[in-house]
Amino acid sequence: GAGVSQSPSNKVTEKGKDVELRCDPISGHTALYWYRQRLGQGLEFLIYFQGNSAPDKSGLPSDRFSAERTGESVSTLTIQRTQQEDSAVYLCASSLISAGYQETQYFGPGTRLLVL
Amino acid sequence: LAKTTQPISMDSYEGQEVNITCSHNNIATNDYITWYQQFPSQGPRFIIQGYKTKVTNEVASLFIPADRKSSTLSLPRVSLSDTAVYYCLPGGANNLFFGTGTRLTVIP
């Protein structure tokens, strides 16, 4: 079946512009995650959606970052007034709703963002 | 605050067994331990998960001692294609902190 898809695969933008990144999770997966990965570094948690619960936004680095999810499907991550330090790969993952233990996360290919 | 530590990098020759140990001193009673593998320019992918003792699948084995404060990922007879970053992720449903991982380089 189809995996997690993300678009665009690459995005180059100018400092100060807004960008919107999209994630299509695996059908039926009620949990969705966004991570940021800077070059040569590990994954940095940004935000987590699970079902109809309020999202866990504890990882968002500033108020320039926001994310929305439509029901249990598509999610968009928006970065306003981009800065050069926002340059990174933005990864999305989805999983079945947690049954109390750690569900496997399935990752998309990521969106490579370059802020000039 | 729970802290997970694992070696930053490891080198191994082809055909050898590789063991990567992760320390998670503050693991909670209900927490599982999951390992992911990440190739360059790709998202991480699940390798193995366990709660205690030993788990084995077609790719790897996971050894977890009785106190569960550490876990060891074992890759038998590595090949060049096993060169990747390996992440240890102890925790429950809401543990989302992957850390920096261990960069494994397999040498011909």
Tab-separated table of C-alpha atoms in Angstrom:
chain	number	residue	atom	x	y	z
A	1	GLY	CA	0.000	0.000	0.000
A	2	ALA	CA	0.977	3.647	-0.243
A	3	GLY	CA	3.335	4.998	2.351
A	4	VAL	CA	3.612	8.459	3.838
A	5	SER	CA	4.053	11.107	1.177
A	6	GLN	CA	5.341	14.632	1.543
A	7	SER	CA	5.383	17.613	-0.768
A	8	PRO	CA	7.238	19.413	-2.044
A	9	SER	CA	10.326	17.227	-1.965
A	10	ASN	CA	12.516	20.320	-2.159
A	11	LYS	CA	11.799	23.955	-1.402
A	12	VAL	CA	14.062	26.956	-1.816
A	13	THR	CA	12.800	30.217	-0.405
A	14	GLU	CA	14.032	33.630	0.530
A	15	LYS	CA	14.465	34.772	4.094
A	16	GLY	CA	11.271	36.336	5.394
A	17	LYS	CA	8.906	34.388	3.163
A	18	ASP	CA	6.303	31.938	4.447
A	19	VAL	CA	6.376	28.271	3.448
A	20	GLU	CA	3.842	25.478	3.711
A	21	LEU	CA	4.830	21.824	3.796
A	22	ARG	CA	2.356	19.017	3.273
A	23	CYS	CA	2.119	15.490	4.641
A	24	ASP	CA	-0.227	12.710	3.552
A	25	PRO	CA	-0.179	9.932	6.155
A	26	ILE	CA	-0.903	6.273	5.606
A	27	SER	CA	-4.645	5.717	5.378
A	28	GLY	CA	-6.075	4.666	8.722
A	29	HIS	CA	-3.193	6.044	10.766
A	30	THR	CA	-4.620	8.340	13.377
A	31	ALA	CA	-1.301	9.585	14.780
A	32	LEU	CA	0.871	12.013	12.818
A	33	TYR	CA	4.242	13.504	13.717
A	34	TRP	CA	6.458	16.263	12.379
A	35	TYR	CA	10.222	16.331	12.927
A	36	ARG	CA	13.049	18.584	11.831
A	37	GLN	CA	16.477	17.242	10.944
A	38	ARG	CA	19.357	19.606	10.389
A	39	LEU	CA	22.305	18.451	8.315
A	40	GLY	CA	24.226	15.697	10.078
A	41	GLN	CA	22.064	15.842	13.169
A	42	GLY	CA	19.358	13.739	14.779
A	43	LEU	CA	15.607	14.192	14.601
A	44	GLU	CA	14.069	17.071	16.494
A	45	PHE	CA	10.424	16.573	17.474
A	46	LEU	CA	8.122	19.419	16.461
A	47	ILE	CA	4.461	18.467	16.863
A	48	TYR	CA	2.270	15.380	17.310
A	49	PHE	CA	-1.383	14.821	16.398
A	50	GLN	CA	-3.351	11.876	17.743
A	51	GLY	CA	-6.945	11.360	16.768
A	52	ASN	CA	-9.227	14.107	18.018
A	53	SER	CA	-6.998	15.011	20.959
A	54	ALA	CA	-5.361	18.406	21.220
A	55	PRO	CA	-1.990	18.282	19.433
A	56	ASP	CA	1.230	18.163	21.384
A	57	LYS	CA	2.972	21.331	20.259
A	58	SER	CA	5.738	21.189	22.831
A	59	GLY	CA	8.478	20.819	20.229
A	60	LEU	CA	7.679	23.828	18.080
A	61	PRO	CA	10.764	26.081	18.293
A	62	SER	CA	8.976	29.419	17.957
A	63	ASP	CA	5.612	30.982	17.209
A	64	ARG	CA	6.637	31.188	13.552
A	65	PHE	CA	5.933	27.468	13.347
A	66	SER	CA	2.418	26.056	13.260
A	67	ALA	CA	0.711	22.940	11.999
A	68	GLU	CA	-2.772	21.802	11.226
A	69	ARG	CA	-4.361	18.489	10.493
A	70	THR	CA	-7.625	17.908	8.679
A	71	GLY	CA	-9.432	15.145	10.508
A	72	GLU	CA	-7.264	12.060	10.345
A	73	SER	CA	-5.678	12.836	7.004
A	74	VAL	CA	-3.527	15.571	5.523
A	75	SER	CA	-1.360	17.804	7.671
A	76	THR	CA	0.374	21.047	6.798
A	77	LEU	CA	3.349	22.557	8.585
A	78	THR	CA	3.649	26.302	8.120
A	79	ILE	CA	6.756	28.342	8.787
A	80	GLN	CA	6.232	32.070	8.744
A	81	ARG	CA	8.931	34.665	8.092
A	82	THR	CA	11.523	31.968	7.397
A	83	GLN	CA	15.056	32.360	8.712
A	84	GLN	CA	18.246	30.750	7.466
A	85	GLU	CA	18.383	28.552	10.553
A	86	ASP	CA	15.094	26.994	9.420
A	87	SER	CA	16.986	25.236	6.616
A	88	ALA	CA	16.622	21.525	7.268
A	89	VAL	CA	14.799	18.393	6.221
A	90	TYR	CA	11.273	18.286	7.597
A	91	LEU	CA	10.081	14.728	8.151
A	92	CYS	CA	6.544	13.559	8.686
A	93	ALA	CA	5.567	10.193	10.145
A	94	SER	CA	2.318	8.440	10.909
A	95	SER	CA	1.296	5.495	13.039
A	96	LEU	CA	-1.722	3.620	14.235
A	97	ILE	CA	-3.244	5.100	17.341
A	98	SER	CA	-1.232	4.158	20.361
A	99	ALA	CA	-2.480	1.262	22.420
A	100	GLY	CA	-0.300	2.322	25.312
A	101	TYR	CA	2.962	1.019	23.922
A	102	GLN	CA	5.064	2.578	21.243
A	103	GLU	CA	3.510	2.156	17.825
A	104	THR	CA	5.855	1.943	14.850
A	105	GLN	CA	6.255	5.248	13.086
A	106	TYR	CA	6.316	5.200	9.290
A	107	PHE	CA	8.255	8.080	7.822
A	108	GLY	CA	7.875	9.988	4.603
A	109	PRO	CA	10.838	10.968	2.422
A	110	GLY	CA	10.954	14.478	3.865
A	111	THR	CA	10.925	17.993	2.472
A	112	ARG	CA	14.310	19.638	2.076
A	113	LEU	CA	13.963	23.318	2.883
A	114	LEU	CA	16.668	25.822	2.007
A	115	VAL	CA	16.262	29.408	3.140
A	116	LEU	CA	18.525	31.819	1.298
B	1	LEU	CA	14.209	14.322	32.469
B	2	ALA	CA	14.918	11.017	30.806
B	3	LYS	CA	18.202	10.878	28.981
B	4	THR	CA	19.177	8.424	26.302
B	5	THR	CA	22.805	7.997	25.335
B	6	GLN	CA	24.402	5.938	22.591
B	7	PRO	CA	27.800	6.124	20.865
B	8	ILE	CA	28.060	8.799	18.238
B	9	SER	CA	29.770	6.558	15.709
B	10	MET	CA	31.095	3.051	15.124
B	11	ASP	CA	33.116	1.393	12.392
B	12	SER	CA	32.989	-2.270	11.477
B	13	TYR	CA	34.335	-4.544	8.758
B	14	GLU	CA	32.017	-6.426	6.492
B	15	GLY	CA	30.889	-9.781	7.829
B	16	GLN	CA	31.371	-8.903	11.474
B	17	GLU	CA	28.692	-8.745	14.135
B	18	VAL	CA	27.955	-5.227	15.363
B	19	ASN	CA	26.520	-4.414	18.763
B	20	ILE	CA	25.233	-0.923	19.521
B	21	THR	CA	24.334	-0.245	23.124
B	22	CYS	CA	21.916	2.428	24.261
B	23	SER	CA	21.663	3.664	27.834
B	24	HIS	CA	18.243	4.725	29.129
B	25	ASN	CA	18.566	4.948	32.896
B	26	ASN	CA	15.158	6.516	33.522
B	27	ILE	CA	13.024	4.158	31.483
B	28	ALA	CA	9.500	3.805	32.884
B	29	THR	CA	7.787	0.543	33.729
B	30	ASN	CA	5.475	0.635	30.714
B	31	ASP	CA	8.049	1.849	28.213
B	32	TYR	CA	9.102	-0.202	25.210
B	33	ILE	CA	12.424	0.154	23.410
B	34	THR	CA	12.399	0.678	19.664
B	35	TRP	CA	15.296	0.961	17.243
B	36	TYR	CA	15.170	2.755	13.905
B	37	GLN	CA	17.600	2.841	10.978
B	38	GLN	CA	18.125	5.857	8.740
B	39	PHE	CA	19.918	5.900	5.395
B	40	PRO	CA	21.105	9.178	3.862
B	41	SER	CA	18.325	11.222	2.300
B	42	GLN	CA	15.624	8.945	3.694
B	43	GLY	CA	13.345	8.947	6.698
B	44	PRO	CA	14.057	6.500	9.544
B	45	ARG	CA	12.545	3.046	9.351
B	46	PHE	CA	11.634	0.586	12.078
B	47	ILE	CA	14.103	-2.230	12.808
B	48	ILE	CA	13.020	-3.899	16.012
B	49	GLN	CA	11.145	-3.370	19.263
B	50	GLY	CA	11.228	-5.092	22.627
B	51	TYR	CA	10.253	-4.830	26.266
B	52	LYS	CA	12.593	-7.245	28.030
B	53	THR	CA	15.013	-10.152	27.476
B	54	LYS	CA	15.664	-10.887	23.824
B	55	VAL	CA	13.822	-10.237	20.605
B	56	THR	CA	14.963	-11.445	17.205
B	57	ASN	CA	13.657	-10.807	13.720
B	58	GLU	CA	15.017	-11.296	10.230
B	59	VAL	CA	17.143	-8.164	10.468
B	60	ALA	CA	18.489	-7.892	13.997
B	61	SER	CA	18.368	-8.961	17.618
B	62	LEU	CA	17.624	-6.795	20.611
B	63	PHE	CA	18.980	-7.659	24.034
B	64	ILE	CA	17.470	-6.020	27.104
B	65	PRO	CA	18.832	-6.823	30.581
B	66	ALA	CA	16.575	-7.378	33.568
B	67	ASP	CA	16.896	-3.813	34.853
B	68	ARG	CA	16.004	-2.474	31.377
B	69	LYS	CA	18.329	0.493	31.821
B	70	SER	CA	20.081	-0.288	28.589
B	71	SER	CA	19.511	-2.195	25.396
B	72	THR	CA	21.809	-3.593	22.735
B	73	LEU	CA	21.013	-3.802	19.066
B	74	SER	CA	22.887	-6.641	17.408
B	75	LEU	CA	23.388	-6.778	13.650
B	76	PRO	CA	24.792	-10.118	12.498
B	77	ARG	CA	27.344	-10.208	9.677
B	78	VAL	CA	27.002	-6.615	8.535
B	79	SER	CA	27.344	-5.640	4.908
B	80	LEU	CA	28.120	-2.319	3.252
B	81	SER	CA	24.387	-1.680	2.926
B	82	ASP	CA	24.078	-1.570	6.715
B	83	THR	CA	25.962	1.728	6.771
B	84	ALA	CA	23.405	4.053	8.339
B	85	VAL	CA	22.451	5.938	11.481
B	86	TYR	CA	20.762	3.861	14.183
B	87	TYR	CA	18.430	5.450	16.723
B	88	CYS	CA	17.369	4.053	20.072
B	89	LEU	CA	13.929	5.230	21.204
B	90	PRO	CA	12.859	4.094	24.653
B	91	GLY	CA	9.447	5.145	25.818
B	92	GLY	CA	5.731	4.926	25.608
B	93	ALA	CA	3.268	6.377	23.196
B	94	ASN	CA	4.519	9.897	23.591
B	95	ASN	CA	8.271	9.463	23.553
B	96	LEU	CA	9.237	11.360	20.480
B	97	PHE	CA	12.856	12.252	21.178
B	98	PHE	CA	15.141	10.361	18.822
B	99	GLY	CA	18.441	11.893	19.838
B	100	THR	CA	21.492	11.984	17.610
B	101	GLY	CA	21.802	8.255	16.971
B	102	THR	CA	24.853	6.108	16.212
B	103	ARG	CA	26.453	6.448	12.814
B	104	LEU	CA	27.616	2.984	11.719
B	105	THR	CA	30.143	2.770	8.904
B	106	VAL	CA	30.797	-0.651	7.408
B	107	ILE	CA	34.228	-0.952	5.827
B	108	PRO	CA	34.976	-3.353	2.954
